Structures are given as C-alpha cells and as structure tokens.
Coordinates of C-alpha atoms in Angstrom, one line a residue:
Chain A
M14 CA 159.7 122.5 52.0
T15 CA 158.4 118.8 52.7
R16 CA 154.6 118.2 53.2
E17 CA 153.4 117.1 56.5
S18 CA 152.8 113.2 56.9
I19 CA 150.3 111.6 59.2
G20 CA 150.8 108.3 60.9
I21 CA 148.1 105.5 60.5
V22 CA 148.0 102.4 62.8
A23 CA 145.9 100.1 60.5
G24 CA 143.8 97.4 61.6
K25 CA 141.1 95.4 59.7
G26 CA 138.8 96.1 57.0
Q27 CA 138.6 99.3 54.5
F28 CA 138.8 101.9 57.1
P29 CA 142.6 102.3 57.0
A30 CA 142.3 102.7 53.3
L31 CA 139.6 105.3 53.2
V32 CA 141.5 107.4 55.9
A33 CA 144.6 107.2 53.9
R34 CA 142.7 108.5 50.9
G35 CA 141.3 111.1 53.0
A36 CA 144.7 112.2 54.2
R37 CA 146.0 112.2 50.7
E38 CA 143.1 114.5 49.4
A39 CA 144.0 116.8 52.3
G40 CA 147.5 117.2 51.0
L41 CA 149.0 115.1 53.7
G42 CA 151.7 112.1 53.3
V43 CA 150.6 108.6 54.7
V44 CA 153.0 106.6 56.9
M45 CA 151.1 103.5 57.8
C46 CA 151.8 100.5 60.0
G47 CA 149.8 97.3 60.1
F48 CA 150.2 94.1 62.1
H49 CA 151.0 90.6 61.1
G50 CA 147.7 88.4 61.2
H51 CA 145.6 91.4 61.6
T52 CA 146.1 93.8 58.9
D53 CA 145.6 93.1 55.1
P54 CA 149.2 93.5 53.8
S55 CA 147.8 95.1 50.4
L56 CA 147.2 98.1 52.4
E57 CA 150.8 98.9 51.5
H58 CA 149.5 100.6 48.1
E59 CA 147.6 103.3 50.0
A60 CA 150.6 104.5 51.8
D61 CA 153.8 106.5 51.1
T62 CA 155.6 104.4 53.8
F63 CA 154.4 101.1 55.1
A64 CA 155.4 98.6 57.6
M65 CA 154.1 95.3 59.1
L66 CA 154.9 94.8 62.8
H67 CA 154.0 92.1 65.2
L68 CA 151.5 93.4 67.7
G69 CA 152.8 94.3 71.0
A70 CA 156.0 95.5 69.4
L71 CA 155.4 98.9 70.8
N72 CA 159.0 100.3 70.7
K73 CA 159.6 99.5 67.0
L74 CA 156.1 101.0 66.2
I75 CA 157.0 104.3 68.1
E76 CA 160.5 104.2 66.3
F77 CA 158.9 103.6 62.9
F78 CA 156.8 106.7 63.0
R79 CA 159.6 108.9 64.5
E80 CA 162.0 107.9 61.9
H81 CA 159.5 108.9 59.3
G82 CA 158.8 112.2 60.6
V83 CA 155.3 111.6 61.8
S84 CA 154.0 114.1 64.7
R85 CA 150.3 113.3 64.2
L86 CA 148.9 109.8 64.4
C87 CA 145.6 108.1 64.1
F88 CA 144.2 104.4 64.7
A89 CA 141.9 103.2 61.7
G90 CA 140.4 99.6 62.0
A91 CA 139.9 97.3 64.6
I92 CA 142.4 94.6 66.0
S93 CA 140.2 91.6 66.5
K94 CA 140.0 91.1 70.1
P95 CA 140.4 87.2 70.9
K96 CA 144.0 87.4 69.1
A97 CA 145.0 90.2 71.5
L98 CA 144.9 87.7 74.3
D99 CA 147.9 85.9 72.5
L100 CA 149.9 89.1 71.8
R101 CA 153.6 88.9 72.7
P102 CA 154.6 92.2 74.3
D103 CA 158.1 93.7 73.9
F104 CA 159.5 95.3 77.0
R105 CA 157.9 98.5 76.5
A106 CA 154.4 97.0 75.8
A107 CA 155.1 94.8 78.7
K108 CA 155.4 97.6 81.0
V109 CA 152.2 99.3 79.7
L110 CA 150.5 96.1 80.2
F111 CA 151.6 95.4 83.7
K112 CA 150.9 98.7 84.9
L113 CA 147.1 98.1 84.3
R114 CA 144.8 96.4 86.9
S115 CA 141.8 96.2 84.5
K116 CA 142.9 95.3 80.9
G117 CA 139.6 96.0 79.0
D118 CA 140.1 97.3 75.9
D119 CA 139.6 100.9 76.2
V120 CA 142.0 100.8 79.3
L121 CA 144.8 99.3 77.5
L122 CA 144.4 101.3 74.2
R123 CA 144.5 104.4 76.4
A124 CA 147.5 103.4 77.9
V125 CA 149.2 102.8 74.6
M126 CA 148.2 105.9 73.5
D127 CA 149.6 107.8 76.5
E128 CA 152.9 106.1 75.8
L129 CA 153.0 107.3 72.2
E130 CA 151.9 110.9 73.3
S131 CA 154.6 110.7 76.1
E132 CA 156.8 110.4 72.8
G133 CA 155.4 113.4 71.3
L134 CA 153.1 111.5 68.8
R135 CA 149.9 113.5 69.0
I136 CA 146.9 111.1 68.5
V137 CA 144.0 112.5 66.3
Q138 CA 140.8 110.9 65.3
A139 CA 140.9 109.1 62.1
A140 CA 137.1 109.7 61.2
E141 CA 138.1 113.6 60.9
L142 CA 140.0 112.6 57.8
V143 CA 137.0 111.1 56.0
P144 CA 133.9 113.6 56.3
G145 CA 130.6 112.1 55.8
L146 CA 131.4 108.7 57.1
R147 CA 129.5 109.1 60.4
G148 CA 126.0 108.0 60.6
P149 CA 123.5 110.7 61.3
S150 CA 120.5 110.6 63.6
G151 CA 117.0 109.7 62.7
V152 CA 115.3 106.7 60.9
L153 CA 117.4 106.1 57.7
T154 CA 115.4 103.5 56.3
R155 CA 111.8 103.7 54.6
R156 CA 110.4 101.7 57.5
Q157 CA 109.9 103.3 60.7
P158 CA 110.1 101.1 64.0
T159 CA 106.8 100.1 65.2
A160 CA 105.4 101.2 68.7
E161 CA 106.9 98.0 70.2
E162 CA 110.4 98.4 68.4
W163 CA 110.7 102.0 70.1
E164 CA 109.7 100.5 73.4
D165 CA 112.6 98.0 73.0
L166 CA 114.9 100.8 71.9
R167 CA 114.0 102.9 75.0
Y168 CA 114.4 99.8 77.2
G169 CA 117.8 98.8 75.6
W170 CA 119.5 102.0 75.1
P171 CA 120.3 102.8 78.7
I172 CA 121.2 99.4 79.4
A173 CA 123.6 99.2 76.4
Q174 CA 125.3 102.4 77.8
T175 CA 125.7 100.8 81.2
I176 CA 127.2 97.8 79.6
G177 CA 129.5 100.0 77.8
R178 CA 130.5 102.0 80.7
M179 CA 132.0 98.6 82.2
D180 CA 134.1 98.2 79.1
I181 CA 132.5 95.0 78.2
G182 CA 130.9 95.5 74.7
Q183 CA 129.2 97.9 72.4
C184 CA 126.1 95.7 71.4
I185 CA 123.0 94.1 73.0
V186 CA 120.1 92.4 71.5
V187 CA 116.6 92.9 72.9
K188 CA 113.2 91.3 72.2
R189 CA 110.0 92.5 74.0
G190 CA 111.6 94.3 77.2
M191 CA 114.2 91.2 77.6
V192 CA 117.9 91.4 77.0
V193 CA 118.5 88.3 74.9
A194 CA 122.2 88.7 74.2
V195 CA 125.0 90.9 75.4
E196 CA 128.4 91.4 73.3
G197 CA 131.6 90.0 74.9
L198 CA 134.9 89.3 73.3
E199 CA 133.1 87.7 70.4
G200 CA 132.5 91.1 68.6
T201 CA 129.1 92.4 67.1
D202 CA 128.5 89.9 64.3
A203 CA 128.8 86.9 66.7
L204 CA 126.5 88.4 69.0
L205 CA 124.0 89.3 66.3
R206 CA 123.9 85.7 65.4
R207 CA 123.5 84.2 68.7
G208 CA 120.8 86.9 69.4
A209 CA 118.8 85.8 66.3
E210 CA 119.2 82.1 67.4
L211 CA 118.0 82.8 71.2
G212 CA 115.3 85.5 70.4
G213 CA 114.1 84.4 67.1
E214 CA 112.5 86.7 64.5
G215 CA 111.9 90.5 65.1
C216 CA 114.8 91.2 67.4
V217 CA 116.1 94.7 68.1
A218 CA 119.8 95.3 68.2
V219 CA 121.4 98.4 69.9
K220 CA 124.9 99.5 69.3
I221 CA 126.6 102.3 71.1
V222 CA 129.9 103.9 71.7
K223 CA 131.2 103.1 75.2
P224 CA 130.5 106.0 77.4
G225 CA 133.8 107.6 78.5
Q226 CA 135.7 105.8 75.5
D227 CA 138.2 107.7 73.9
E228 CA 136.7 108.6 70.5
R229 CA 140.0 108.8 68.8
I230 CA 140.1 105.1 68.6
D231 CA 137.5 102.1 68.1
L232 CA 134.5 104.2 67.0
P233 CA 131.6 101.5 66.4
A234 CA 131.2 100.6 62.8
L235 CA 128.3 99.5 60.7
G236 CA 128.2 98.3 57.2
T237 CA 126.9 96.0 54.5
A238 CA 128.4 93.1 56.5
T239 CA 126.6 93.9 59.6
M240 CA 123.3 94.4 57.5
R241 CA 123.6 91.2 56.0
T242 CA 123.9 89.5 59.4
L243 CA 120.8 91.6 60.6
V244 CA 118.9 90.4 57.5
D245 CA 119.9 86.7 58.1
G246 CA 118.9 87.0 61.7
K247 CA 115.3 88.4 60.7
Y248 CA 116.0 91.4 62.7
A249 CA 113.5 94.2 63.0
C250 CA 115.5 97.0 63.8
L251 CA 119.0 98.4 64.7
A252 CA 119.7 101.6 66.5
F253 CA 123.2 103.2 66.5
H254 CA 125.0 106.0 68.1
A255 CA 124.3 108.9 65.8
G256 CA 127.5 111.0 64.9
K257 CA 129.7 108.6 66.7
T258 CA 129.2 105.6 64.4
L259 CA 131.3 105.2 61.2
F260 CA 128.6 104.0 58.6
F261 CA 130.6 102.4 55.9
D262 CA 129.0 101.9 52.2
R263 CA 125.8 103.4 53.6
E264 CA 124.0 103.6 50.2
E265 CA 124.3 100.0 49.4
A266 CA 123.6 99.0 53.1
L267 CA 120.5 100.9 53.5
K268 CA 119.1 99.7 50.2
L269 CA 119.7 96.1 51.6
A270 CA 117.8 97.1 54.8
D271 CA 114.9 98.5 52.8
A272 CA 114.7 95.5 50.6
H273 CA 114.2 93.5 54.0
S274 CA 112.0 96.0 55.7
L275 CA 114.6 96.5 58.4
S276 CA 114.6 99.8 60.2
I277 CA 117.9 101.6 60.9
V278 CA 117.8 104.4 63.3
G279 CA 120.6 107.0 64.6
L280 CA 119.9 107.7 68.2
D281 CA 121.6 110.6 70.1
E282 CA 123.2 110.0 73.6
A283 CA 120.0 111.6 75.5
F284 CA 117.6 109.3 73.7
G285 CA 114.9 108.1 76.2
N286 CA 115.6 110.8 78.6
E287 CA 113.9 113.7 76.8
Chain B
M7 CA 92.5 66.1 110.7
T8 CA 93.9 66.4 107.3
R9 CA 97.7 67.3 107.0
E10 CA 98.7 70.3 105.3
S11 CA 99.9 70.2 101.7
I12 CA 102.4 72.5 100.2
G13 CA 102.2 73.4 96.3
I14 CA 105.1 73.1 94.3
V15 CA 105.5 74.6 90.7
A16 CA 108.0 72.3 89.1
G17 CA 110.6 73.0 86.4
K18 CA 113.5 71.1 85.3
G19 CA 116.0 69.1 87.0
Q20 CA 116.3 67.3 90.2
F21 CA 115.1 70.2 92.6
P22 CA 111.4 69.7 92.5
A23 CA 112.0 66.1 93.6
L24 CA 114.3 66.9 96.4
V25 CA 111.8 69.5 97.6
A26 CA 109.0 67.2 97.4
R27 CA 111.0 64.7 99.6
G28 CA 111.9 67.4 101.9
A29 CA 108.4 68.4 102.3
R30 CA 107.3 64.9 103.0
E31 CA 110.0 64.4 105.5
A32 CA 108.5 67.5 107.2
G33 CA 105.0 65.9 107.4
L34 CA 103.4 67.8 104.5
G35 CA 101.4 66.6 101.7
V36 CA 102.6 67.6 98.2
V37 CA 100.6 69.0 95.2
M38 CA 102.7 69.5 92.2
C39 CA 102.3 70.9 88.9
G40 CA 104.7 70.9 85.9
F41 CA 104.5 72.2 82.5
H42 CA 104.4 70.3 79.1
G43 CA 107.8 70.3 77.4
H44 CA 109.6 71.7 80.6
T45 CA 108.9 69.6 83.4
D46 CA 109.9 65.8 83.6
P47 CA 106.6 64.0 83.8
S48 CA 108.1 61.2 86.0
L49 CA 107.9 63.7 88.7
E50 CA 104.3 62.5 89.2
H51 CA 105.7 59.7 91.5
E52 CA 107.1 62.4 94.0
A53 CA 103.9 64.0 94.5
D54 CA 100.5 63.0 96.2
T55 CA 98.8 64.9 93.5
F56 CA 100.1 66.0 90.1
A57 CA 99.0 68.0 87.1
M58 CA 100.8 68.9 83.6
L59 CA 99.7 72.2 82.3
H60 CA 100.6 74.3 79.4
L61 CA 103.1 77.4 80.2
G62 CA 100.9 80.3 80.4
A63 CA 97.7 78.6 81.9
L64 CA 97.7 81.0 84.8
N65 CA 94.0 80.6 85.5
K66 CA 94.4 76.6 85.4
L67 CA 97.1 76.5 87.7
I68 CA 95.5 78.7 90.5
E69 CA 92.5 76.5 90.1
F70 CA 94.5 73.5 90.4
F71 CA 96.1 74.5 93.5
R72 CA 93.1 76.0 95.3
E73 CA 91.3 72.9 94.3
H74 CA 93.4 70.7 96.2
G75 CA 93.7 72.9 99.5
V76 CA 97.2 74.6 99.0
S77 CA 97.8 77.7 100.7
R78 CA 101.5 77.8 100.6
L79 CA 103.3 77.2 97.2
C80 CA 106.8 77.1 95.9
F81 CA 108.7 77.5 92.8
A82 CA 111.2 74.6 92.0
G83 CA 113.5 74.1 89.0
A84 CA 113.8 76.6 86.4
I85 CA 111.5 77.1 83.3
S86 CA 113.9 77.2 80.2
K87 CA 114.0 80.7 78.9
P88 CA 114.2 80.6 75.3
K89 CA 111.0 78.6 75.2
A90 CA 109.3 81.1 77.5
L91 CA 109.1 83.4 74.6
D92 CA 106.9 80.9 72.8
L93 CA 104.4 80.7 75.8
R94 CA 100.8 81.0 74.9
P95 CA 99.1 82.8 77.7
D96 CA 95.6 82.4 78.6
F97 CA 93.6 85.5 79.4
R98 CA 94.8 85.9 82.9
A99 CA 98.4 85.3 82.1
A100 CA 97.9 87.9 79.1
K101 CA 96.7 90.4 81.6
V102 CA 99.8 90.0 83.8
L103 CA 102.1 90.1 80.4
F104 CA 100.6 93.2 79.3
K105 CA 100.7 95.0 82.2
L106 CA 104.6 94.7 82.1
R107 CA 106.7 97.1 80.3
S108 CA 109.9 95.2 80.9
K109 CA 109.6 91.6 80.7
G110 CA 112.8 90.2 82.0
D111 CA 112.6 87.2 84.1
D112 CA 112.6 88.6 87.5
V113 CA 109.7 91.0 86.5
L114 CA 107.6 88.6 85.0
L115 CA 107.9 86.0 87.6
R116 CA 107.3 88.6 90.3
A117 CA 104.0 89.6 88.5
V118 CA 102.9 86.1 88.3
M119 CA 103.6 85.7 91.9
D120 CA 101.8 88.8 93.1
E121 CA 98.8 87.3 90.9
L122 CA 99.1 84.1 93.0
E123 CA 99.4 86.0 96.4
S124 CA 96.2 87.9 95.5
E125 CA 94.5 84.7 95.4
G126 CA 95.5 83.7 98.9
L127 CA 98.4 81.5 97.8
R128 CA 101.4 82.7 99.8
I129 CA 104.6 81.8 98.2
V130 CA 107.4 80.4 100.2
Q131 CA 111.1 79.5 99.3
A132 CA 111.7 76.0 98.0
A133 CA 115.1 75.9 99.3
E134 CA 113.9 76.1 102.8
L135 CA 112.4 72.5 102.6
V136 CA 115.9 71.2 101.7
P137 CA 118.4 72.1 104.3
G138 CA 122.0 71.9 103.5
L139 CA 121.5 72.7 99.7
R140 CA 122.9 76.0 99.9
G141 CA 126.6 76.4 98.9
P142 CA 128.5 77.7 101.8
S143 CA 131.1 80.6 101.7
G144 CA 135.1 80.1 101.5
V145 CA 137.2 77.9 99.2
L146 CA 135.5 74.6 98.9
T147 CA 138.2 72.7 96.8
R148 CA 141.8 71.8 97.7
R149 CA 143.2 74.2 95.2
Q150 CA 143.0 77.9 96.4
P151 CA 142.6 80.7 93.8
T152 CA 145.9 82.1 92.8
A153 CA 146.7 86.0 93.3
E154 CA 145.7 86.5 89.6
E155 CA 142.3 84.7 90.1
W156 CA 141.5 86.6 93.1
E157 CA 142.1 89.8 91.2
D158 CA 139.8 88.5 88.4
L159 CA 137.3 87.7 91.1
R160 CA 137.4 91.0 92.5
Y161 CA 137.1 92.7 89.1
G162 CA 134.4 90.4 87.9
W163 CA 132.3 90.5 91.2
P164 CA 130.7 94.1 91.2
I165 CA 130.2 93.7 87.4
A166 CA 128.3 90.3 87.5
Q167 CA 126.2 92.4 90.3
T168 CA 125.6 95.3 88.0
I169 CA 124.6 92.9 85.0
G170 CA 122.1 91.0 87.5
R171 CA 120.6 94.3 88.7
M172 CA 119.6 94.7 85.0
D173 CA 117.8 91.4 85.0
I174 CA 120.3 90.3 82.3
G175 CA 121.8 87.2 83.5
Q176 CA 123.7 85.5 86.6
C177 CA 126.9 84.8 85.3
I178 CA 129.9 86.2 83.4
V179 CA 133.4 85.0 82.3
V180 CA 136.5 86.9 83.2
K181 CA 140.0 86.7 82.0
R182 CA 143.1 88.9 83.3
G183 CA 140.9 91.7 84.0
M184 CA 138.8 91.5 81.0
V185 CA 134.9 90.5 80.6
V186 CA 135.0 87.7 78.0
A187 CA 131.5 86.8 78.0
V188 CA 128.1 87.6 79.6
E189 CA 125.0 85.3 80.2
G190 CA 121.9 86.3 78.2
L191 CA 119.0 84.2 77.4
E192 CA 121.2 81.3 76.6
G193 CA 121.9 80.0 80.2
T194 CA 124.9 79.5 82.2
D195 CA 126.1 76.4 80.5
A196 CA 126.1 78.0 77.1
L197 CA 127.7 81.0 78.3
L198 CA 130.7 78.8 80.1
R199 CA 131.3 77.0 76.8
R200 CA 131.4 80.2 74.7
G201 CA 133.6 82.1 77.5
A202 CA 136.2 79.0 77.4
E203 CA 136.2 79.3 73.4
L204 CA 136.8 83.0 73.5
G205 CA 139.2 83.3 76.3
G206 CA 140.9 80.0 76.4
E207 CA 142.4 78.1 79.1
G208 CA 142.4 79.6 82.7
C209 CA 139.0 81.7 82.6
V210 CA 137.2 82.7 85.8
A211 CA 133.5 82.3 86.2
V212 CA 131.4 84.3 88.5
K213 CA 127.9 83.4 89.0
I214 CA 125.4 85.6 91.2
V215 CA 122.1 85.9 92.5
K216 CA 120.6 89.1 90.7
P217 CA 120.6 91.9 93.2
G218 CA 117.1 92.8 94.4
Q219 CA 115.9 89.5 92.9
D220 CA 113.0 87.8 94.7
E221 CA 114.9 84.8 96.2
R222 CA 111.7 82.6 96.6
I223 CA 112.4 81.7 93.0
D224 CA 115.0 80.9 90.6
L225 CA 118.2 80.7 93.0
P226 CA 121.4 80.1 91.1
A227 CA 122.1 76.3 90.9
L228 CA 125.5 74.4 90.7
G229 CA 126.0 70.7 90.2
T230 CA 128.0 68.3 88.5
A231 CA 126.6 69.2 85.0
T232 CA 128.2 72.8 85.4
M233 CA 131.3 71.3 87.0
R234 CA 131.8 69.2 83.9
T235 CA 131.4 72.3 81.6
L236 CA 134.0 74.2 83.6
V237 CA 136.4 71.2 83.4
D238 CA 136.0 70.8 79.8
G239 CA 136.5 74.6 79.2
K240 CA 139.6 74.3 81.3
Y241 CA 138.3 76.8 83.8
A242 CA 140.7 78.0 86.7
C243 CA 138.0 78.9 89.0
L244 CA 134.3 79.5 89.7
A245 CA 132.9 81.9 92.4
F246 CA 129.1 81.5 93.5
H247 CA 127.2 83.4 95.7
A248 CA 127.6 81.7 99.3
G249 CA 124.3 81.1 101.2
K250 CA 122.1 82.0 98.0
T251 CA 123.3 79.4 95.7
L252 CA 121.7 75.7 95.5
F253 CA 124.7 73.4 95.2
F254 CA 123.5 69.9 94.2
D255 CA 125.5 66.9 94.4
R256 CA 128.2 68.8 96.2
E257 CA 130.4 65.8 97.2
E258 CA 130.7 64.5 93.7
A259 CA 130.9 67.9 92.1
L260 CA 133.7 68.8 94.3
K261 CA 135.5 65.5 93.8
L262 CA 135.5 66.3 89.9
A263 CA 136.6 69.8 90.7
D264 CA 139.5 68.6 92.7
A265 CA 140.4 65.9 90.2
H266 CA 141.1 68.9 87.7
S267 CA 142.6 71.6 90.1
L268 CA 139.6 73.7 89.4
S269 CA 139.0 76.1 92.3
I270 CA 135.4 76.6 93.7
V271 CA 134.7 79.6 95.8
G272 CA 131.7 80.8 97.9
L273 CA 131.8 84.6 98.1
D274 CA 129.5 86.7 100.2
E275 CA 127.7 89.8 98.9
A276 CA 130.0 92.3 100.4
F277 CA 133.2 90.6 98.7
G278 CA 135.7 93.2 97.3
N279 CA 134.3 95.9 99.4
E280 CA 135.9 94.8 102.8

C-alpha cells in the first residue's frame, strides 16, 4: 500500500518547509512545486518530489500534481504581488484571468483554486498541518496597550475590515484616531515603514484577514521580521486577527517585542462590537 | 460706509491668492491669516490685513478676524497633514481636539468650523469667489480612455468613495482591476509616485471628494504639478470629481497631458451607477 501524498504549492518564506515537515510527521508524502523567482529552490530538500515552474504555467502545475498521485493540495507562503503583474500565463491561466473582471488577489487565487478543484484536486488549508502556528487572542506581551492605544485599535479595526472587504490590503496604520497609511500592493513591511515615517513614534498597526477571504490561502503572517520593522518604526502596538494569523517564531518575536515595550494583541472578529 | 471684508484662512499654494483677488474683484476687503511653517508669507501682499499665526492658536485666530470686522470667513489652500500632528494647540483648540474621538481631517476641521461659527463667523466656500476654477465633467484631453481604462475607472470609482467615506484619503491608484495604492497622510503626489512604482506603466488614478465632506474646505485640487507627477509615473488616465475639484492652470495642465497622451476625465458622483 502506498502512503497518501499531499501537494504543496510553495511561495516565499519558511511556511512551505513547516507545512512539509508537518505533513511528514502526519505520515504523508510531500509533492511540492515552487515558482522561479518567487520560491527558494532549496525547499527541494523538504519534499519527496519537487518541481520549479513558471508563474502562470497552470496547466503544467495541474499535470505535475496529477502525475504524482496528489488528490489534496495546499498553498503555503505568499507569492510576492508586484511580480504577479508580470506573470506570463499559459493558455489555461489566461482563460482564468480573462474570465475575471476584477483581478484582486483573492478573486484571482480563488479562480485558480476553482480550476484546480475542477480537476479533482481538493484544496485544504496548509495551517492545519502545523498545529500551534495560529496566533491566539489576548495581549501576548508584557505591556498592555494604553487607553489611547485601545481607542486607536477600536477605531482602526472596523476600518481595516472594510479595506479588506474591498480586497485592497490586510493592514493599516493608525495614530490618534487618524488613518496614517493603508496597505496596497506594497505589502505589510513597506506599509509599516511608510506609516512610521508619516505618523512618527507611537503608531498602532492593525492587520486582519480580509473578510470573506478564502482562508485556505494567504492567511496573514507575523514573525520576527515584522517585529523588527515595528521596533524600527517605534510602533506602540500591533493587533492581529486571532486564530487566523500565522505567527512564526512566536517566542523569539515576543521576546523582541517585550525588549522594546511593544504591545502585541490578538483580536477576535467581533472586537469593538461587544 | 465701510465695505465688507471677507476673512481668508490661508494654507499652501496659489489658491489663497486667487481667492483674495476674486474677493477684491467682487468689491470685498480681504483680511487674511496664515500659519508659520505652512503658509507662504508673501501672501501678505494679497491682503488688506494679514497675520501669521501658529497652527493651533484658535483663540488668536478668532480674535484676529473679529477685530477686523469679519463676519464671513473661508478656508483656502490645504494645511500639510503630517505637520498637523505636531500642532501645539492653545487652550481653546485643545478643547476642540479632546472633544473628538476620531480625529480624521474632516472631523477635526468641521469641529474647528463649528467653533468659529459659534463665534458668529459664517464659513463660506472659497471656490465661490473664483468662478471657473472647478473642473467640468467629461473627457478634457484629446485622448479618450481605452475600454480597459474605463473598466478600471468603473472599478476604482466606488472604492475611492468608500475610502473617502472613512476619512482616509482622496485618491487611489488602480491597474487592471487591482487597487495598487491608497492615499493616507502622505498626500496625493507621494501616493501617485508610489502607485507608479508598484503598478508600473499605464496605471489609472481616481481622485474624489470625500463623500459627506464639508465642501467649504479642502476641495481636491489638480494642476500642473499633479500632471507632471502623472506624466513621470507614465499614468494612462486620471479621473477627478467633476464640479467639486479645483483645477488650477487648466490650460497649461491639459497641454502637458495631451503632449503625453494622458487622459483626464471629470466624472460625476453617480458614475458607474447609471
């Protein structure tokens, strides 16, 4: 009897490797594909079978996974957005692209997943293979937010939801009841740097899961790199979506936050409505 | 009989001077105040009476206008936003500030205007003193937007309204059904530069009046500087809010747009809903 293999569509960062290890610990085989210019080729060592494709080669991707007996597939690690504008789609990917009127991230990825599922590949959530990676709710640092910071969180939380609902970005920067900066294609780190530049010391960042987003892909992520950007920008506080955020290197990240009196808070969907 | 004087609260740029000249042509006296570090002091020559105040000196501002017999007052020219975070309010301004939970631009300015009106100073719209400055609806350039550009305008227009409704910013950058960048505190020009960097050639910019915004203050403005930023960023198209946008140096600006095949479009509120 051959063991079941899981397919992993690998993007940037450490997440694909963590998912691969989680899958192996669960007794699964690992069939992984990455993308030239986006995925670290050394990920090959984490997989039983590995291929590098060009972004947009949708047909090859489907054939690769079918060929290696994959029936469950997950997405792990983001594909950097600005480059996605340069993707050269094959005929199949082009068909998906041109069916779409609005080509925001979510719409695009969901259409690709529909296409994969129409080929019998069931999409599962990568995070399920790595228990304990989801950030919990509550204040995770030694320092609690001040009353003013809680106020900024209550002000920013529903605004971030609305921005997300329009498929624009996952993160905003707030200071004293003012939206300082909104994430677009530049990604969270560039946004946080701009926010600190415009708003100065003591800004509050709010990072959410886009409402209605398919949580099998592209969950917001948090780790030491983000923490360093927050420290450099002299942020007061970061709130993230509890239970729906991948919190990498949590112990090290929180140690860094504590060393700089940064307050890190996991908030539930209904925060501010209670 | 002394002639009536109009009060002008002067911010950046040429608008205060244009309003002052318009007022004089209409036979009014001009009492103007500007702010250290924000207003060009040479504006003094456009006024019968002029004072430079510190931003936040609300009580002095009220006294200045009352002392010089002003009963109608208008705001002309923006106060640059990042610096507003550093304002040192006097007791009266502090009272206004601390009454506000949300301190977005509009909320703040409206509270200041309420305070001024409670002192018998009626706030009128500066643009009314300068007929012909409002950008009309329709395509103003030789080049019409392409079908794809119209699609991006239809996609971006309601999104820009929603962003504005949350008092975040007036402008967004769109490309092929994707929001590339959203204006925060950085202002339109910095947003347009970032949008071009992230989205590349052929982006579409949409600039609106924040819905529900008090149009007596802070109407969106457009002129040769914006046009040059659009040209440098290789934009395809800019849409602005027709009838509610101050279009400075229109002839020169449109000549520049035409020289670079840029398409400039005035859109009505209901665009996309018809």
